[in-house]
Short mmCIF file of C-alpha atoms in Angstrom, two decimals:
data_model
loop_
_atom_site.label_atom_id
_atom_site.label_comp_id
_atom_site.label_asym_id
_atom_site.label_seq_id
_atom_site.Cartn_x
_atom_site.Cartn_y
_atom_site.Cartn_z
CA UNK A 211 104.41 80.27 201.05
CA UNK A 212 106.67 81.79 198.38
CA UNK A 213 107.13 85.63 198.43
CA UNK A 214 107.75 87.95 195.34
CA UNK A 215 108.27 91.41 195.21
CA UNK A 216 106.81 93.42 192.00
CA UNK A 217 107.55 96.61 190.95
CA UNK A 218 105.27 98.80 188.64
CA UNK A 219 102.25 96.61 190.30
CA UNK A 220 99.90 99.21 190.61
CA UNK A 221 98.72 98.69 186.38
CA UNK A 222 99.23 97.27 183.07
CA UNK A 223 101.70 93.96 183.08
CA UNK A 224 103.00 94.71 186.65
CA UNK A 225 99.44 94.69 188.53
CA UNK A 226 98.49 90.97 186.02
CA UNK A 227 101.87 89.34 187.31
CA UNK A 228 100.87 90.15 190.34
CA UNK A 229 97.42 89.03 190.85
CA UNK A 230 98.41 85.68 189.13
CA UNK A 231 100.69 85.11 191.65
CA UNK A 232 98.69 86.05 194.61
CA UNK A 233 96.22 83.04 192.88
CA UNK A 234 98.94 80.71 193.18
CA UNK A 235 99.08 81.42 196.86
CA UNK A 236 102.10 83.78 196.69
CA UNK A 237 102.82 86.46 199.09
CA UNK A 238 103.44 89.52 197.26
CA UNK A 239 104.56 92.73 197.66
CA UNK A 240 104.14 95.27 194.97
CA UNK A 241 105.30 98.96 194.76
CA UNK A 242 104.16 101.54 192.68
CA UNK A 243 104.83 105.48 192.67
CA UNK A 244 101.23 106.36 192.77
CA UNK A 245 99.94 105.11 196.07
CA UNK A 246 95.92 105.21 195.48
CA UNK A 247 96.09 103.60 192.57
CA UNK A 248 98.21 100.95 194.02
CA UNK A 249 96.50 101.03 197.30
CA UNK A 250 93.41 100.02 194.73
CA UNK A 251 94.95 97.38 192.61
CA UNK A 252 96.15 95.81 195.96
CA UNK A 253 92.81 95.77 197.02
CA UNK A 254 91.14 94.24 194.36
CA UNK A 255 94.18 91.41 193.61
CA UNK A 256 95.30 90.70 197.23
CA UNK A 257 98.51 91.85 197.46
CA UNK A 258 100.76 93.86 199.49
CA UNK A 259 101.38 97.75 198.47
CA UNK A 260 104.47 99.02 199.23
CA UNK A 261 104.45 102.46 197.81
CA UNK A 262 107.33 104.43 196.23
CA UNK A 263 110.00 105.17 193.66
CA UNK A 264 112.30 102.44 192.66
CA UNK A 265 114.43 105.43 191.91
CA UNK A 266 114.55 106.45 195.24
CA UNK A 267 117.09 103.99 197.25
CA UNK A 268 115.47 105.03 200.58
CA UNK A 269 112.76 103.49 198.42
CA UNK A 270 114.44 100.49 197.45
CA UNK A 271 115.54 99.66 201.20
CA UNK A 272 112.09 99.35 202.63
CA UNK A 273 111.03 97.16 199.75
CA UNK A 274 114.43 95.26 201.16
CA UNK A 275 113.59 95.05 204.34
CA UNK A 276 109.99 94.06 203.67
CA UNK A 277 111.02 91.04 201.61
CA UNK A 278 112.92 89.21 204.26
CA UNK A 279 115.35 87.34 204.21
CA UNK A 280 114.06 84.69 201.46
CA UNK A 281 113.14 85.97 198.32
CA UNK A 282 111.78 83.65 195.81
CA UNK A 283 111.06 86.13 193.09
CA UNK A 284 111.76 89.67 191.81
CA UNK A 285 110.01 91.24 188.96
CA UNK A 286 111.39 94.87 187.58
CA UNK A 287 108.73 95.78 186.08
CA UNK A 288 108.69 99.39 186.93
CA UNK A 289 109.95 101.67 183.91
CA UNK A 290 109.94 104.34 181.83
CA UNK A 291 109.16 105.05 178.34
CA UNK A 292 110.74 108.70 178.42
CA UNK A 293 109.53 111.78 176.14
CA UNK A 294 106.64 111.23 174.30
CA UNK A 295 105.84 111.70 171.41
CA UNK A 296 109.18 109.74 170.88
CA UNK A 297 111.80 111.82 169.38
CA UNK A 298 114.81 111.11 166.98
CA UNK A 299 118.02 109.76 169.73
CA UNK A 300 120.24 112.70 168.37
CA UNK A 301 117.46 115.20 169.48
CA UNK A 302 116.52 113.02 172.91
CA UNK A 303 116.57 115.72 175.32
CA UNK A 304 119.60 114.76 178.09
CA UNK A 305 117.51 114.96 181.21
CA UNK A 306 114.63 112.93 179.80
CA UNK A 307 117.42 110.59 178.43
CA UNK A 308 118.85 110.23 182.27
CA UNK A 309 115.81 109.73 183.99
CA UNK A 310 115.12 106.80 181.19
CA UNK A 311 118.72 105.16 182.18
CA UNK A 312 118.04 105.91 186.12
CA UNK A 313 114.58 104.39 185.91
CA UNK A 314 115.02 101.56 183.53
CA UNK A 315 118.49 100.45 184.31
CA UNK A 316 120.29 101.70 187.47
CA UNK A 317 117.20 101.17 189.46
CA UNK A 318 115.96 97.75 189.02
CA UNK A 319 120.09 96.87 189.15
CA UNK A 320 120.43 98.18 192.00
CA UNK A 321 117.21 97.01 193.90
CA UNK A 322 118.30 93.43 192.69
CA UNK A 323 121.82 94.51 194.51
CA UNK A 324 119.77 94.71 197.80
CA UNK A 325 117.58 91.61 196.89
CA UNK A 326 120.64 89.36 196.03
CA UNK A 327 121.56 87.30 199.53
CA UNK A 328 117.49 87.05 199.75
CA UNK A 329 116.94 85.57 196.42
CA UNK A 330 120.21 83.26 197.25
CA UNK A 331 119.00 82.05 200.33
CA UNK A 332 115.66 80.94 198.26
CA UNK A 333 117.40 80.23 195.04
CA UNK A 334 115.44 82.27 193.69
CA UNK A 335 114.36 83.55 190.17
CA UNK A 336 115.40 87.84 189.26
CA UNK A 337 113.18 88.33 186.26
CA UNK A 338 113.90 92.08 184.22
CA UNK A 339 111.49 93.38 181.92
CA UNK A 340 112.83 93.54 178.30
CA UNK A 341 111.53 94.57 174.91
CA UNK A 342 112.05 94.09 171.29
CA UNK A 343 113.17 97.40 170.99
CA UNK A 344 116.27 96.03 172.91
CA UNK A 345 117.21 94.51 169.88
CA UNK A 346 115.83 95.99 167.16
CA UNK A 347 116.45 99.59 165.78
CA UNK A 348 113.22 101.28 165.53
CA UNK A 349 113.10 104.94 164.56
CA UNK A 350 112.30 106.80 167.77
CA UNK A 351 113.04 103.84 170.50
CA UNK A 352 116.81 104.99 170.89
CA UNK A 353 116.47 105.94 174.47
CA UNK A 354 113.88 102.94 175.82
CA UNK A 355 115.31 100.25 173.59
CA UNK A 356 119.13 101.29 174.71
CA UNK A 357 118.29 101.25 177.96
CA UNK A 358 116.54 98.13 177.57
CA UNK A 359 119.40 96.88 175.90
CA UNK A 360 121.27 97.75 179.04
CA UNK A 361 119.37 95.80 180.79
CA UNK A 362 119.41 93.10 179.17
CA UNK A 363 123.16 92.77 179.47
CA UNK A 364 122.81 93.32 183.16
CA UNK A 365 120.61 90.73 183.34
CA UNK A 366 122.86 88.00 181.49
CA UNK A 367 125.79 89.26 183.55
CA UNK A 368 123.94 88.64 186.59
CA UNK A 369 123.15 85.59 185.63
CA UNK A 370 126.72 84.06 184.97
CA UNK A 371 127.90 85.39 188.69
CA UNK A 372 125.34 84.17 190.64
CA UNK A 373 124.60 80.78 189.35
CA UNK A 374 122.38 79.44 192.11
CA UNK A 375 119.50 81.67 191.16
CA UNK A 376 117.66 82.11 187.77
CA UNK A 377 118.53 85.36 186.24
CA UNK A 378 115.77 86.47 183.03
CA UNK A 379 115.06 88.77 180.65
CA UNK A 380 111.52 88.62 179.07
CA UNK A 381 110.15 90.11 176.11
CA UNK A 382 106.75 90.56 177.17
CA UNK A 383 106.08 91.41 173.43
CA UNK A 384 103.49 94.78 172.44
CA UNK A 385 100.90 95.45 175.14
CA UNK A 386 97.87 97.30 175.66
CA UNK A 387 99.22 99.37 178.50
CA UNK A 388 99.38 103.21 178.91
CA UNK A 389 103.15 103.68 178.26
CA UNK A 390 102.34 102.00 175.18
CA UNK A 391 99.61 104.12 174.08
CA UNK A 392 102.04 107.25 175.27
CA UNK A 393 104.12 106.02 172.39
CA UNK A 394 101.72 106.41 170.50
CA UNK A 395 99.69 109.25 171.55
CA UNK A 396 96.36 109.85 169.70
CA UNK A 397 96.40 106.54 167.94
CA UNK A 398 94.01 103.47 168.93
CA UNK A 399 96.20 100.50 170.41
CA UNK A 400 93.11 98.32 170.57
CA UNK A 401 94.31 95.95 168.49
CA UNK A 402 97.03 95.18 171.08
CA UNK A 403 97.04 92.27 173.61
CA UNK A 404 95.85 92.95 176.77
CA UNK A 405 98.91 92.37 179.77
CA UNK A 406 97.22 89.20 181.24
CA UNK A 407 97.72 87.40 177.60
CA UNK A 408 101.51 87.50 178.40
CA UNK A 409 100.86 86.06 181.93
CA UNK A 410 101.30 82.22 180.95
CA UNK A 411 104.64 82.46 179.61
CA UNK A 412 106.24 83.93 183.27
CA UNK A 413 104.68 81.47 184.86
CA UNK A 414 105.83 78.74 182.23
CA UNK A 415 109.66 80.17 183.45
CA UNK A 416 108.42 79.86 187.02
CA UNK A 417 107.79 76.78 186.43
CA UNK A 418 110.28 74.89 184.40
CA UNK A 419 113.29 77.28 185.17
CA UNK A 420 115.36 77.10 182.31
CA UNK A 421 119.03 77.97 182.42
CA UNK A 422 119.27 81.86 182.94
CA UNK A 423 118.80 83.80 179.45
CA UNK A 424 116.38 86.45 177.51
CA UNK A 425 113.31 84.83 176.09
CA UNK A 426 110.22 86.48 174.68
CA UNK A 427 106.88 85.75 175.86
CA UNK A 428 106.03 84.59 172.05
CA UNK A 429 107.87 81.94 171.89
CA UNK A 430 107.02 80.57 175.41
CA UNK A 431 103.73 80.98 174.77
CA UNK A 432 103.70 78.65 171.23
CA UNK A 433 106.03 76.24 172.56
CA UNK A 434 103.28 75.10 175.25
#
């Protein structure tokens, strides 16, 4: 039975990539920093809670040590969208602005650090959470979409030195999820997707495993 670890699984696209998974018959661990409401989602989808801070790297070594020594799949999920309402980047206050880097970048690096000779052993697949605000300039995203930018060049760097696993970053595309909507506070996100539409195209990669890259959950999605 294939395991996966899956951080951010206690809501939003972390909890749907993880209750897919457990359908397929995975074993999966998922962490979360609020431990009811992951203790809940684990109930209801089947998987395994793990609780804690990614940011915390007594954290990240019992998440380590509770993978194994095969690992066929880690998710980074877990992130931060940083102060909200979303200010101008040359008025981002600095410690907001470092927790956004420590979350969102040296975190899920350094987990996948730990996770490395696991995922080899498996050949496994490292998947890291992107967004289009990686790429493109929008006014307020400075700090999210830099670090996500970040990210995404740790991810393709990771990639080229370990060649016998599948390195990806995904563009999961706009969500319904509540760091959306605090990026948006007081305005109606209805008329976003819900997480589980982006679902299909993770599994697509799971699937086919295309050479390592960044690929948005769009395009995926049509192609099929």
């Amino acid at each position: 039975m294939p395991v996966a670890v899956v951080t951010g699984a206690s809501a939003g696209l972390g909890r749907a990539l993880a209750s897919a998974l457990v359908r397929r018959e995975w074993t999966v661990l998922g962490t979360g920093r609020d431990p009811g409401t992951l203790r809940t989602a684990a109930a209801d989808f089947g998987f395994t809670p793990v609780p804690g801070d990614v940011t915390d790297p007594a954290h990240r070594a019992r998440l380590a040590e509770a993978a194994g020594p095969r690992l066929d799949l880690l998710v980074n999920n877990a992130s931060t969208l940083g102060a909200s309402p979303l200010p101008p980047l040359a008025e981002y206050p600095p410690d907001e602005l470092e927790t956004v880097f420590r979350t969102n970048v040296f975190a899920p690096l350094a987990l996948a650090r730990l996770l490395l000779p696991a995922l080899a052993a498996a050949k496994g697949t490292l998947v890291n959470i992107s967004s289009d605000a990686a790429v493109e300039p929008y006014e307020g995203w400075g700090g999210y979409g830099s670090a996500k930018a970040a990210l995404d060049h740790v991810s393709a760097v990771l990639g080229v030195e370990n060649p016998d696993i599948a390195v990806y970053a995904v563009d999961p595309g706009d969500l319904r999820t509540a760091m959306h909507q605090a990026a948006f506070p007081g305005e109606d996100i209805s008329d976003r997707p819900l997480p589980e539409t982006a679902v299909p195209a993770f599994l697509r990669l799971l699937d086919e495993r295309p050479p390592s890259g960044r690929f948005r959950a769009a395009d995926l999605q049509v192609q099929s």
